[in-house]
PDB file of C-alpha atoms and ligand atoms in Angstrom:
ATOM      1  CA  MET A   1      10.742   3.147 -20.902  1.00  0.00           C
ATOM      2  CA  SER A   2       7.376   4.395 -22.180  1.00  0.00           C
ATOM      3  CA  SER A   3       7.171   5.607 -25.744  1.00  0.00           C
ATOM      4  CA  THR A   4       3.940   7.631 -25.598  1.00  0.00           C
ATOM      5  CA  PHE A   5       4.440   9.311 -22.241  1.00  0.00           C
ATOM      6  CA  SER A   6       7.409  11.315 -20.998  1.00  0.00           C
ATOM      7  CA  LYS A   7       8.279  10.601 -17.402  1.00  0.00           C
ATOM      8  CA  THR A   8       8.146  13.365 -14.828  1.00  0.00           C
ATOM      9  CA  PRO A   9      11.614  14.980 -14.769  1.00  0.00           C
ATOM     10  CA  GLY A  10      13.822  13.364 -12.153  1.00  0.00           C
ATOM     11  CA  TRP A  11      11.630  10.269 -11.968  1.00  0.00           C
ATOM     12  CA  LEU A  12      13.458   7.295 -10.452  1.00  0.00           C
ATOM     13  CA  ASP A  13      12.769   3.941 -12.087  1.00  0.00           C
ATOM     14  CA  TRP A  14      12.348   0.753 -10.057  1.00  0.00           C
ATOM     15  CA  HIS A  15      15.498  -1.091  -9.028  1.00  0.00           C
ATOM     16  CA  PRO A  16      16.713  -3.130 -12.014  1.00  0.00           C
ATOM     17  CA  ALA A  17      18.355  -5.936 -10.012  1.00  0.00           C
ATOM     18  CA  PRO A  18      17.108  -6.284  -6.421  1.00  0.00           C
ATOM     19  CA  SER A  19      19.296  -8.421  -4.183  1.00  0.00           C
ATOM     20  CA  THR A  20      18.186 -11.840  -3.000  1.00  0.00           C
ATOM     21  CA  PRO A  21      16.918 -11.293   0.541  1.00  0.00           C
ATOM     22  CA  THR A  22      18.805 -12.831   3.421  1.00  0.00           C
ATOM     23  CA  PHE A  23      15.538 -13.175   5.330  1.00  0.00           C
ATOM     24  CA  ALA A  24      13.424 -16.018   3.948  1.00  0.00           C
ATOM     25  CA  LEU A  25       9.811 -14.889   3.845  1.00  0.00           C
ATOM     26  CA  PRO A  26       7.373 -17.443   5.302  1.00  0.00           C
ATOM     27  CA  ALA A  27       5.480 -19.555   2.778  1.00  0.00           C
ATOM     28  CA  GLY A  28       2.323 -17.776   1.687  1.00  0.00           C
ATOM     29  CA  THR A  29       3.634 -14.232   2.186  1.00  0.00           C
ATOM     30  CA  VAL A  30       1.386 -11.499   0.783  1.00  0.00           C
ATOM     31  CA  ASP A  31       2.738  -8.222  -0.576  1.00  0.00           C
ATOM     32  CA  ALA A  32      -0.297  -6.180   0.490  1.00  0.00           C
ATOM     33  CA  HIS A  33       0.730  -2.902  -1.150  1.00  0.00           C
ATOM     34  CA  CYS A  34       2.123  -2.642  -4.646  1.00  0.00           C
ATOM     35  CA  HIS A  35       1.121  -1.001  -7.904  1.00  0.00           C
ATOM     36  CA  VAL A  36       1.351  -1.378 -11.657  1.00  0.00           C
ATOM     37  CA  PHE A  37       2.020   1.565 -13.972  1.00  0.00           C
ATOM     38  CA  GLY A  38       0.726   0.972 -17.475  1.00  0.00           C
ATOM     39  CA  PRO A  39       2.563   0.097 -19.575  1.00  0.00           C
ATOM     40  CA  GLY A  40       1.460   3.451 -20.893  1.00  0.00           C
ATOM     41  CA  ASP A  41       1.028   2.305 -24.477  1.00  0.00           C
ATOM     42  CA  ALA A  42      -1.450  -0.397 -23.425  1.00  0.00           C
ATOM     43  CA  PHE A  43      -3.035   1.353 -20.439  1.00  0.00           C
ATOM     44  CA  PRO A  44      -2.691   5.132 -20.860  1.00  0.00           C
ATOM     45  CA  PHE A  45      -2.120   7.269 -17.804  1.00  0.00           C
ATOM     46  CA  ALA A  46      -5.034   9.457 -16.692  1.00  0.00           C
ATOM     47  CA  SER A  47      -5.257  13.053 -17.875  1.00  0.00           C
ATOM     48  CA  GLU A  48      -5.772  14.292 -14.304  1.00  0.00           C
ATOM     49  CA  ARG A  49      -2.562  12.584 -13.025  1.00  0.00           C
ATOM     50  CA  LYS A  50      -0.043  14.547 -10.971  1.00  0.00           C
ATOM     51  CA  TYR A  51       2.970  12.583 -12.209  1.00  0.00           C
ATOM     52  CA  THR A  52       3.943  10.455 -15.170  1.00  0.00           C
ATOM     53  CA  PRO A  53       5.801   7.344 -14.058  1.00  0.00           C
ATOM     54  CA  CYS A  54       8.010   4.876 -15.849  1.00  0.00           C
ATOM     55  CA  ASP A  55       6.274   1.773 -17.108  1.00  0.00           C
ATOM     56  CA  ALA A  56       6.009  -0.920 -14.453  1.00  0.00           C
ATOM     57  CA  GLY A  57       3.788  -3.677 -15.751  1.00  0.00           C
ATOM     58  CA  LYS A  58       2.441  -6.932 -14.417  1.00  0.00           C
ATOM     59  CA  GLU A  59       5.291  -9.038 -15.842  1.00  0.00           C
ATOM     60  CA  GLN A  60       7.856  -7.056 -13.836  1.00  0.00           C
ATOM     61  CA  LEU A  61       5.672  -7.190 -10.726  1.00  0.00           C
ATOM     62  CA  PHE A  62       5.284 -10.964 -10.957  1.00  0.00           C
ATOM     63  CA  ALA A  63       9.025 -11.399 -11.601  1.00  0.00           C
ATOM     64  CA  LEU A  64       9.771  -9.420  -8.442  1.00  0.00           C
ATOM     65  CA  ARG A  65       7.180 -11.476  -6.516  1.00  0.00           C
ATOM     66  CA  ASP A  66       8.930 -14.682  -7.519  1.00  0.00           C
ATOM     67  CA  HIS A  67      12.423 -13.300  -6.920  1.00  0.00           C
ATOM     68  CA  LEU A  68      11.620 -12.172  -3.373  1.00  0.00           C
ATOM     69  CA  GLY A  69       9.706 -15.329  -2.421  1.00  0.00           C
ATOM     70  CA  ILE A  70       6.313 -13.653  -2.198  1.00  0.00           C
ATOM     71  CA  SER A  71       3.188 -15.748  -2.887  1.00  0.00           C
ATOM     72  CA  ARG A  72       0.494 -13.160  -3.491  1.00  0.00           C
ATOM     73  CA  ASN A  73       0.018  -9.467  -4.260  1.00  0.00           C
ATOM     74  CA  VAL A  74      -2.560  -6.845  -3.410  1.00  0.00           C
ATOM     75  CA  ILE A  75      -2.368  -4.386  -6.288  1.00  0.00           C
ATOM     76  CA  VAL A  76      -3.480  -0.908  -5.282  1.00  0.00           C
ATOM     77  CA  GLN A  77      -4.720   1.482  -7.942  1.00  0.00           C
ATOM     78  CA  ALA A  78      -2.144   4.246  -8.372  1.00  0.00           C
ATOM     79  CA  THR A  79      -3.246   7.847  -8.833  1.00  0.00           C
ATOM     80  CA  CYS A  80      -1.518   8.100 -12.220  1.00  0.00           C
ATOM     81  CA  HIS A  81      -4.337   5.892 -13.564  1.00  0.00           C
ATOM     82  CA  GLY A  82      -7.118   7.921 -11.943  1.00  0.00           C
ATOM     83  CA  ALA A  83     -10.348   5.906 -11.804  1.00  0.00           C
ATOM     84  CA  ASP A  84      -9.414   3.866 -14.873  1.00  0.00           C
ATOM     85  CA  ASN A  85      -8.756   0.527 -13.215  1.00  0.00           C
ATOM     86  CA  ARG A  86      -7.917  -1.436 -16.372  1.00  0.00           C
ATOM     87  CA  ALA A  87      -4.171  -1.884 -15.783  1.00  0.00           C
ATOM     88  CA  MET A  88      -4.729  -3.014 -12.194  1.00  0.00           C
ATOM     89  CA  VAL A  89      -7.606  -5.326 -13.136  1.00  0.00           C
ATOM     90  CA  ASP A  90      -5.629  -6.834 -16.010  1.00  0.00           C
ATOM     91  CA  ALA A  91      -2.758  -7.572 -13.609  1.00  0.00           C
ATOM     92  CA  VAL A  92      -5.076  -9.071 -10.987  1.00  0.00           C
ATOM     93  CA  ARG A  93      -6.772 -11.284 -13.558  1.00  0.00           C
ATOM     94  CA  SER A  94      -3.420 -12.400 -14.968  1.00  0.00           C
ATOM     95  CA  ALA A  95      -2.266 -13.530 -11.533  1.00  0.00           C
ATOM     96  CA  GLU A  96      -4.873 -16.319 -11.609  1.00  0.00           C
ATOM     97  CA  GLY A  97      -6.022 -16.040  -8.019  1.00  0.00           C
ATOM     98  CA  ARG A  98      -2.692 -14.908  -6.611  1.00  0.00           C
ATOM     99  CA  ALA A  99      -3.625 -11.210  -6.582  1.00  0.00           C
ATOM    100  CA  ARG A 100      -6.400  -9.027  -5.275  1.00  0.00           C
ATOM    101  CA  GLY A 101      -7.053  -5.415  -6.207  1.00  0.00           C
ATOM    102  CA  VAL A 102      -7.931  -2.120  -4.562  1.00  0.00           C
ATOM    103  CA  ALA A 103      -9.668   0.237  -6.997  1.00  0.00           C
ATOM    104  CA  THR A 104     -10.445   3.908  -7.368  1.00  0.00           C
ATOM    105  CA  VAL A 105     -14.060   4.585  -8.273  1.00  0.00           C
ATOM    106  CA  ARG A 106     -16.205   7.678  -8.713  1.00  0.00           C
ATOM    107  CA  PRO A 107     -19.603   8.152  -7.032  1.00  0.00           C
ATOM    108  CA  ASP A 108     -21.370   7.475 -10.343  1.00  0.00           C
ATOM    109  CA  VAL A 109     -19.869   3.976 -10.683  1.00  0.00           C
ATOM    110  CA  THR A 110     -22.625   1.562 -11.703  1.00  0.00           C
ATOM    111  CA  GLU A 111     -23.666  -1.612  -9.919  1.00  0.00           C
ATOM    112  CA  ALA A 112     -22.567  -3.607 -12.953  1.00  0.00           C
ATOM    113  CA  GLU A 113     -19.101  -2.010 -12.831  1.00  0.00           C
ATOM    114  CA  LEU A 114     -18.752  -2.771  -9.133  1.00  0.00           C
ATOM    115  CA  ARG A 115     -19.819  -6.361  -9.679  1.00  0.00           C
ATOM    116  CA  ALA A 116     -17.313  -6.746 -12.525  1.00  0.00           C
ATOM    117  CA  LEU A 117     -14.523  -5.384 -10.316  1.00  0.00           C
ATOM    118  CA  ASP A 118     -15.526  -7.763  -7.538  1.00  0.00           C
ATOM    119  CA  GLU A 119     -15.575 -10.696  -9.910  1.00  0.00           C
ATOM    120  CA  ALA A 120     -12.068  -9.717 -11.119  1.00  0.00           C
ATOM    121  CA  GLY A 121     -10.714  -9.814  -7.559  1.00  0.00           C
ATOM    122  CA  VAL A 122     -11.107  -6.260  -6.280  1.00  0.00           C
ATOM    123  CA  ARG A 123     -11.817  -6.151  -2.549  1.00  0.00           C
ATOM    124  CA  GLY A 124     -11.572  -2.465  -1.680  1.00  0.00           C
ATOM    125  CA  VAL A 125     -11.409   1.144  -2.785  1.00  0.00           C
ATOM    126  CA  ARG A 126      -8.751   3.698  -1.976  1.00  0.00           C
ATOM    127  CA  PHE A 127      -9.477   7.210  -0.758  1.00  0.00           C
ATOM    128  CA  ASN A 128      -6.413   9.393  -1.205  1.00  0.00           C
ATOM    129  CA  PHE A 129      -6.058  12.624   0.756  1.00  0.00           C
ATOM    130  CA  VAL A 130      -2.427  13.412  -0.106  1.00  0.00           C
ATOM    131  CA  ARG A 131      -2.627  16.792  -1.774  1.00  0.00           C
ATOM    132  CA  ARG A 132       0.367  16.361  -4.067  1.00  0.00           C
ATOM    133  CA  LEU A 133      -1.320  13.257  -5.556  1.00  0.00           C
ATOM    134  CA  VAL A 134      -4.981  14.158  -6.053  1.00  0.00           C
ATOM    135  CA  ASP A 135      -7.423  17.046  -6.183  1.00  0.00           C
ATOM    136  CA  ALA A 136      -9.472  17.135  -3.003  1.00  0.00           C
ATOM    137  CA  ALA A 137     -12.641  15.036  -3.158  1.00  0.00           C
ATOM    138  CA  PRO A 138     -15.651  16.114  -1.071  1.00  0.00           C
ATOM    139  CA  THR A 139     -16.084  13.721   1.829  1.00  0.00           C
ATOM    140  CA  ALA A 140     -19.809  13.446   1.002  1.00  0.00           C
ATOM    141  CA  ALA A 141     -18.882  11.862  -2.321  1.00  0.00           C
ATOM    142  CA  LEU A 142     -16.486   9.459  -0.608  1.00  0.00           C
ATOM    143  CA  ALA A 143     -19.124   8.542   1.967  1.00  0.00           C
ATOM    144  CA  ALA A 144     -21.496   7.772  -0.916  1.00  0.00           C
ATOM    145  CA  ILE A 145     -18.896   5.457  -2.455  1.00  0.00           C
ATOM    146  CA  ALA A 146     -18.327   3.711   0.872  1.00  0.00           C
ATOM    147  CA  ALA A 147     -22.061   3.101   1.206  1.00  0.00           C
ATOM    148  CA  ARG A 148     -22.086   1.544  -2.263  1.00  0.00           C
ATOM    149  CA  ILE A 149     -19.196  -0.859  -1.654  1.00  0.00           C
ATOM    150  CA  ALA A 150     -20.069  -1.910   1.902  1.00  0.00           C
ATOM    151  CA  PRO A 151     -22.623  -4.535   0.775  1.00  0.00           C
ATOM    152  CA  LEU A 152     -19.901  -6.219  -1.279  1.00  0.00           C
ATOM    153  CA  GLY A 153     -17.858  -6.817   1.866  1.00  0.00           C
ATOM    154  CA  TRP A 154     -15.116  -4.517   0.584  1.00  0.00           C
ATOM    155  CA  HIS A 155     -13.013  -2.183   2.705  1.00  0.00           C
ATOM    156  CA  VAL A 156     -11.695   1.365   2.313  1.00  0.00           C
ATOM    157  CA  VAL A 157      -7.948   2.027   2.109  1.00  0.00           C
ATOM    158  CA  VAL A 158      -7.023   5.544   3.189  1.00  0.00           C
ATOM    159  CA  TYR A 159      -3.850   7.428   2.417  1.00  0.00           C
ATOM    160  CA  PHE A 160      -3.237  10.686   4.269  1.00  0.00           C
ATOM    161  CA  GLU A 161      -0.519  12.781   5.877  1.00  0.00           C
ATOM    162  CA  ALA A 162      -0.212  12.539   9.671  1.00  0.00           C
ATOM    163  CA  ALA A 163      -0.980  16.247  10.052  1.00  0.00           C
ATOM    164  CA  ASP A 164      -4.398  15.719   8.443  1.00  0.00           C
ATOM    165  CA  LEU A 165      -5.608  12.967  10.770  1.00  0.00           C
ATOM    166  CA  PRO A 166      -7.287  15.285  13.323  1.00  0.00           C
ATOM    167  CA  GLU A 167      -9.431  16.744  10.556  1.00  0.00           C
ATOM    168  CA  LEU A 168     -10.256  13.362   9.001  1.00  0.00           C
ATOM    169  CA  GLU A 169     -10.668  10.945  11.874  1.00  0.00           C
ATOM    170  CA  ASP A 170     -14.370  11.560  12.536  1.00  0.00           C
ATOM    171  CA  PHE A 171     -15.087  10.979   8.864  1.00  0.00           C
ATOM    172  CA  PHE A 172     -13.016   7.783   8.909  1.00  0.00           C
ATOM    173  CA  GLY A 173     -14.691   6.583  12.087  1.00  0.00           C
ATOM    174  CA  ALA A 174     -18.145   6.946  10.513  1.00  0.00           C
ATOM    175  CA  LEU A 175     -17.385   4.870   7.406  1.00  0.00           C
ATOM    176  CA  PRO A 176     -19.472   1.686   7.232  1.00  0.00           C
ATOM    177  CA  THR A 177     -16.616  -0.575   6.102  1.00  0.00           C
ATOM    178  CA  PRO A 178     -13.372  -1.879   7.558  1.00  0.00           C
ATOM    179  CA  LEU A 179     -10.576   0.669   7.219  1.00  0.00           C
ATOM    180  CA  VAL A 180      -6.966   0.121   6.125  1.00  0.00           C
ATOM    181  CA  VAL A 181      -4.355   2.867   6.595  1.00  0.00           C
ATOM    182  CA  ASP A 182      -1.434   3.178   4.192  1.00  0.00           C
ATOM    183  CA  HIS A 183       2.108   3.558   5.473  1.00  0.00           C
ATOM    184  CA  MET A 184       1.252   3.948   9.182  1.00  0.00           C
ATOM    185  CA  GLY A 185      -0.500   7.253   8.463  1.00  0.00           C
ATOM    186  CA  ARG A 186       2.830   8.752   7.374  1.00  0.00           C
ATOM    187  CA  PRO A 187       4.289   9.633  10.801  1.00  0.00           C
ATOM    188  CA  ASP A 188       6.928  12.304  11.196  1.00  0.00           C
ATOM    189  CA  VAL A 189       9.755   9.987  12.243  1.00  0.00           C
ATOM    190  CA  THR A 190      11.820  12.867  13.602  1.00  0.00           C
ATOM    191  CA  ARG A 191       9.285  12.951  16.473  1.00  0.00           C
ATOM    192  CA  ARG A 192       9.131  10.412  19.287  1.00  0.00           C
ATOM    193  CA  PRO A 193       7.296   7.143  18.637  1.00  0.00           C
ATOM    194  CA  ASP A 194       5.834   7.501  22.142  1.00  0.00           C
ATOM    195  CA  GLY A 195       4.976  11.170  21.607  1.00  0.00           C
ATOM    196  CA  PRO A 196       1.514  12.727  21.230  1.00  0.00           C
ATOM    197  CA  GLY A 197       1.391  12.746  17.422  1.00  0.00           C
ATOM    198  CA  PHE A 198       1.894   9.026  16.928  1.00  0.00           C
ATOM    199  CA  GLY A 199      -0.057   8.398  20.122  1.00  0.00           C
ATOM    200  CA  ARG A 200      -3.076  10.036  18.546  1.00  0.00           C
ATOM    201  CA  PHE A 201      -2.725   7.774  15.526  1.00  0.00           C
ATOM    202  CA  LEU A 202      -2.465   4.659  17.712  1.00  0.00           C
ATOM    203  CA  ARG A 203      -5.566   5.635  19.674  1.00  0.00           C
ATOM    204  CA  PHE A 204      -7.412   6.175  16.398  1.00  0.00           C
ATOM    205  CA  VAL A 205      -6.349   2.688  15.279  1.00  0.00           C
ATOM    206  CA  GLU A 206      -7.489   1.142  18.530  1.00  0.00           C
ATOM    207  CA  ARG A 207     -10.831   2.937  18.649  1.00  0.00           C
ATOM    208  CA  ASN A 208     -11.791   2.047  15.102  1.00  0.00           C
ATOM    209  CA  ASP A 209     -10.258  -1.410  14.784  1.00  0.00           C
ATOM    210  CA  VAL A 210      -8.219  -0.177  11.853  1.00  0.00           C
ATOM    211  CA  TRP A 211      -5.795  -2.254   9.763  1.00  0.00           C
ATOM    212  CA  VAL A 212      -2.366  -0.632   9.349  1.00  0.00           C
ATOM    213  CA  LYS A 213       0.238  -1.156   6.650  1.00  0.00           C
ATOM    214  CA  VAL A 214       3.663  -1.024   8.247  1.00  0.00           C
ATOM    215  CA  SER A 215       5.078  -0.228   4.845  1.00  0.00           C
ATOM    216  CA  CYS A 216       7.293   2.320   3.160  1.00  0.00           C
ATOM    217  CA  PRO A 217      10.290   2.794   5.478  1.00  0.00           C
ATOM    218  CA  GLU A 218      12.029   4.109   2.367  1.00  0.00           C
ATOM    219  CA  ARG A 219       9.377   6.834   2.045  1.00  0.00           C
ATOM    220  CA  LEU A 220       9.148   7.771   5.723  1.00  0.00           C
ATOM    221  CA  THR A 221      12.840   7.745   6.581  1.00  0.00           C
ATOM    222  CA  VAL A 222      14.856  10.872   7.202  1.00  0.00           C
ATOM    223  CA  THR A 223      18.127   9.120   8.024  1.00  0.00           C
ATOM    224  CA  GLY A 224      17.850   7.332   4.706  1.00  0.00           C
ATOM    225  CA  PRO A 225      18.913   4.088   3.110  1.00  0.00           C
ATOM    226  CA  PRO A 226      21.877   2.022   4.269  1.00  0.00           C
ATOM    227  CA  ALA A 227      25.193   3.795   3.947  1.00  0.00           C
ATOM    228  CA  VAL A 228      26.771   0.599   2.701  1.00  0.00           C
ATOM    229  CA  ASP A 229      25.183  -1.437  -0.049  1.00  0.00           C
ATOM    230  CA  GLY A 230      23.884  -4.738   1.306  1.00  0.00           C
ATOM    231  CA  GLU A 231      23.647  -3.475   4.898  1.00  0.00           C
ATOM    232  CA  PRO A 232      20.220  -4.670   6.162  1.00  0.00           C
ATOM    233  CA  ASN A 233      20.130  -2.251   9.073  1.00  0.00           C
ATOM    234  CA  ALA A 234      18.500   0.437   6.970  1.00  0.00           C
ATOM    235  CA  TYR A 235      15.834   3.015   7.671  1.00  0.00           C
ATOM    236  CA  VAL A 236      16.572   2.788  11.398  1.00  0.00           C
ATOM    237  CA  ASP A 237      14.540   5.884  12.233  1.00  0.00           C
ATOM    238  CA  VAL A 238      11.318   4.202  11.043  1.00  0.00           C
ATOM    239  CA  VAL A 239      11.852   0.965  12.998  1.00  0.00           C
ATOM    240  CA  PRO A 240      10.542   2.084  16.436  1.00  0.00           C
ATOM    241  CA  PHE A 241       7.305   3.351  14.870  1.00  0.00           C
ATOM    242  CA  ALA A 242       6.656   0.167  12.894  1.00  0.00           C
ATOM    243  CA  ARG A 243       7.671  -2.041  15.799  1.00  0.00           C
ATOM    244  CA  ARG A 244       5.229  -0.279  18.080  1.00  0.00           C
ATOM    245  CA  VAL A 245       2.336  -0.821  15.670  1.00  0.00           C
ATOM    246  CA  VAL A 246       3.220  -4.493  15.187  1.00  0.00           C
ATOM    247  CA  THR A 247       3.515  -5.022  18.944  1.00  0.00           C
ATOM    248  CA  GLU A 248       0.264  -3.272  19.837  1.00  0.00           C
ATOM    249  CA  PHE A 249      -1.855  -4.536  16.939  1.00  0.00           C
ATOM    250  CA  PRO A 250      -0.341  -7.871  15.865  1.00  0.00           C
ATOM    251  CA  ASP A 251      -3.607  -9.032  14.277  1.00  0.00           C
ATOM    252  CA  ARG A 252      -4.228  -5.820  12.334  1.00  0.00           C
ATOM    253  CA  VAL A 253      -0.951  -5.157  10.533  1.00  0.00           C
ATOM    254  CA  LEU A 254      -0.116  -5.699   6.868  1.00  0.00           C
ATOM    255  CA  TRP A 255       3.149  -5.410   4.956  1.00  0.00           C
ATOM    256  CA  GLY A 256       3.901  -4.413   1.371  1.00  0.00           C
ATOM    257  CA  THR A 257       6.803  -3.528  -0.875  1.00  0.00           C
ATOM    258  CA  ASP A 258       5.172  -0.448  -2.449  1.00  0.00           C
ATOM    259  CA  TRP A 259       6.867  -1.489  -5.685  1.00  0.00           C
ATOM    260  CA  PRO A 260       7.458   0.355  -8.102  1.00  0.00           C
ATOM    261  CA  HIS A 261       7.893   3.095  -5.478  1.00  0.00           C
ATOM    262  CA  PRO A 262       6.238   6.171  -7.013  1.00  0.00           C
ATOM    263  CA  ASN A 263       7.601   9.639  -6.404  1.00  0.00           C
ATOM    264  CA  LEU A 264      10.781   8.775  -4.556  1.00  0.00           C
ATOM    265  CA  THR A 265      13.259  11.514  -5.291  1.00  0.00           C
ATOM    266  CA  ASP A 266      16.320  10.672  -3.152  1.00  0.00           C
ATOM    267  CA  HIS A 267      16.919   7.007  -3.749  1.00  0.00           C
ATOM    268  CA  MET A 268      15.297   3.894  -5.169  1.00  0.00           C
ATOM    269  CA  PRO A 269      15.276   1.068  -2.644  1.00  0.00           C
ATOM    270  CA  ASP A 270      16.664  -2.373  -3.285  1.00  0.00           C
ATOM    271  CA  ASP A 271      13.518  -4.480  -2.803  1.00  0.00           C
ATOM    272  CA  GLY A 272      15.606  -7.335  -1.388  1.00  0.00           C
ATOM    273  CA  LEU A 273      16.709  -5.052   1.440  1.00  0.00           C
ATOM    274  CA  LEU A 274      13.092  -4.068   2.080  1.00  0.00           C
ATOM    275  CA  VAL A 275      12.411  -7.759   2.757  1.00  0.00           C
ATOM    276  CA  ASP A 276      15.439  -7.902   5.057  1.00  0.00           C
ATOM    277  CA  HIS A 277      13.936  -4.966   6.939  1.00  0.00           C
ATOM    278  CA  VAL A 278      10.883  -7.031   7.996  1.00  0.00           C
ATOM    279  CA  PRO A 279      12.530  -8.884  10.936  1.00  0.00           C
ATOM    280  CA  GLN A 280      13.544  -5.514  12.361  1.00  0.00           C
ATOM    281  CA  VAL A 281       9.930  -4.462  12.780  1.00  0.00           C
ATOM    282  CA  ALA A 282       8.338  -7.862  13.482  1.00  0.00           C
ATOM    283  CA  VAL A 283      10.830  -9.423  15.831  1.00  0.00           C
ATOM    284  CA  THR A 284       9.224 -12.793  16.568  1.00  0.00           C
ATOM    285  CA  ALA A 285       8.314 -15.561  14.144  1.00  0.00           C
ATOM    286  CA  GLU A 286       4.716 -15.344  15.351  1.00  0.00           C
ATOM    287  CA  GLN A 287       4.520 -11.607  14.654  1.00  0.00           C
ATOM    288  CA  ARG A 288       6.005 -12.132  11.202  1.00  0.00           C
ATOM    289  CA  HIS A 289       3.568 -14.899  10.313  1.00  0.00           C
ATOM    290  CA  LYS A 290       0.615 -12.735  11.274  1.00  0.00           C
ATOM    291  CA  LEU A 291       1.992  -9.695   9.431  1.00  0.00           C
ATOM    292  CA  LEU A 292       2.956 -11.477   6.251  1.00  0.00           C
ATOM    293  CA  VAL A 293       0.459 -14.345   5.952  1.00  0.00           C
ATOM    294  CA  ASP A 294      -2.417 -14.643   8.442  1.00  0.00           C
ATOM    295  CA  ASN A 295      -3.620 -11.037   8.457  1.00  0.00           C
ATOM    296  CA  PRO A 296      -3.601 -10.349   4.703  1.00  0.00           C
ATOM    297  CA  MET A 297      -5.172 -13.746   4.058  1.00  0.00           C
ATOM    298  CA  ARG A 298      -7.990 -12.928   6.483  1.00  0.00           C
ATOM    299  CA  LEU A 299      -8.649  -9.628   4.744  1.00  0.00           C
ATOM    300  CA  TYR A 300      -8.143 -10.580   1.090  1.00  0.00           C
ATOM    301  CA  TRP A 301      -8.556 -14.374   0.805  1.00  0.00           C
ATOM    302  CA  PRO A 302     -10.873 -15.236   3.716  1.00  0.00           C
ATOM    303  CA  ASP A 303     -12.061 -18.426   2.002  1.00  0.00           C
ATOM    304  CA  GLU A 304      -8.564 -19.814   1.440  1.00  0.00           C
ATOM    305  CA  ARG A 305      -7.162 -19.806   4.927  1.00  0.00           C
ATOM    306  CA  SER A 306      -5.951 -23.162   6.173  1.00  0.00           C
TER     307      SER A 306
HETATM  308  C1  0GY B   1       2.230   4.920  -2.502  1.00  0.00           C
HETATM  309  C2  0GY B   1       2.578   6.310  -2.384  1.00  0.00           C
HETATM  310  C3  0GY B   1       2.503   7.316  -3.286  1.00  0.00           C
HETATM  311  C4  0GY B   1       1.771   7.343  -4.491  1.00  0.00           C
HETATM  312  C5  0GY B   1       0.679   6.650  -4.771  1.00  0.00           C
HETATM  313  O1  0GY B   1      -1.178   6.173  -6.015  1.00  0.00           O
HETATM  314  C6  0GY B   1      -0.152   6.829  -5.959  1.00  0.00           C
HETATM  315  O2  0GY B   1       0.193   7.630  -6.822  1.00  0.00           O
HETATM  316  O3  0GY B   1       0.229   5.738  -3.945  1.00  0.00           O
HETATM  317  C7  0GY B   1       3.216   8.542  -2.914  1.00  0.00           C
HETATM  318  O4  0GY B   1       3.622   9.287  -3.829  1.00  0.00           O
HETATM  319  O5  0GY B   1       3.414   8.792  -1.697  1.00  0.00           O
HETATM  320  O6  0GY B   1       1.450   4.379  -1.724  1.00  0.00           O
HETATM  321  O7  0GY B   1       2.708   4.256  -3.386  1.00  0.00           O
END
């Protein structure tokens, strides 16, 4: 798809024709975790990137939004763009109020740059600790960034592997901003959802009033996608973990598609089926409304809540 950049070998492109979901998303649904990639010719990928994706621009993202019945997007800076936020910011601006952004910034970011990001619709920064995606950043530098963005009312989104939580949780707990965790802290879903590993994560969430994205069943699953195309009962091994988070923290959970699904190697999900997965993890209408509408609106559009 991109002419200047060659995709990482084996790269799976986004689903070309997602099904129409059976589950009708409530009006005002927010996709609180998605990305744009390039297009590379307009927004070159960063030299320090660990993968080269296919192009996945704002037009495709907005088409998917409309197809699935989503109202708004939170566009999270992807590591393939490093700290060059131009593709994300361009997409957020183009959405005319229907998108917010989460940026990557370096400690030497200027006040003027932060103000420009804020004015464009950015409301947070992402700290990524997943070793296959980024070179390790010293926590002192991240703490300095957090101190800079706190006065703007922004939050910090953290992405880490479950095994790294014990080492990171004191650092997270000391950050001066609200905290949002990507993909439920990537639990090992072959373990028990009521076992000590996930229990530690849940206690961390409770202690620090953390927001949790119950996203990415397609990334966390070991049993895999549905055996039969169109079967909504997919990713069953992830369901008890997500359901537990939604039940225990109904006012702190967020949902997102993770489109265009970077670095999936086994299968590319049908985004319509990812929507059909939502009622499996949020089993009441009240839970779903909080997950899909109330919570993300409180975090990203606090002035527009009805
Ligand atoms: C995700 C997950 C991944 C990648 C990125 O920024 C990224 O490159 O977020 C991943 O490979 O697990 O949240 O989309």
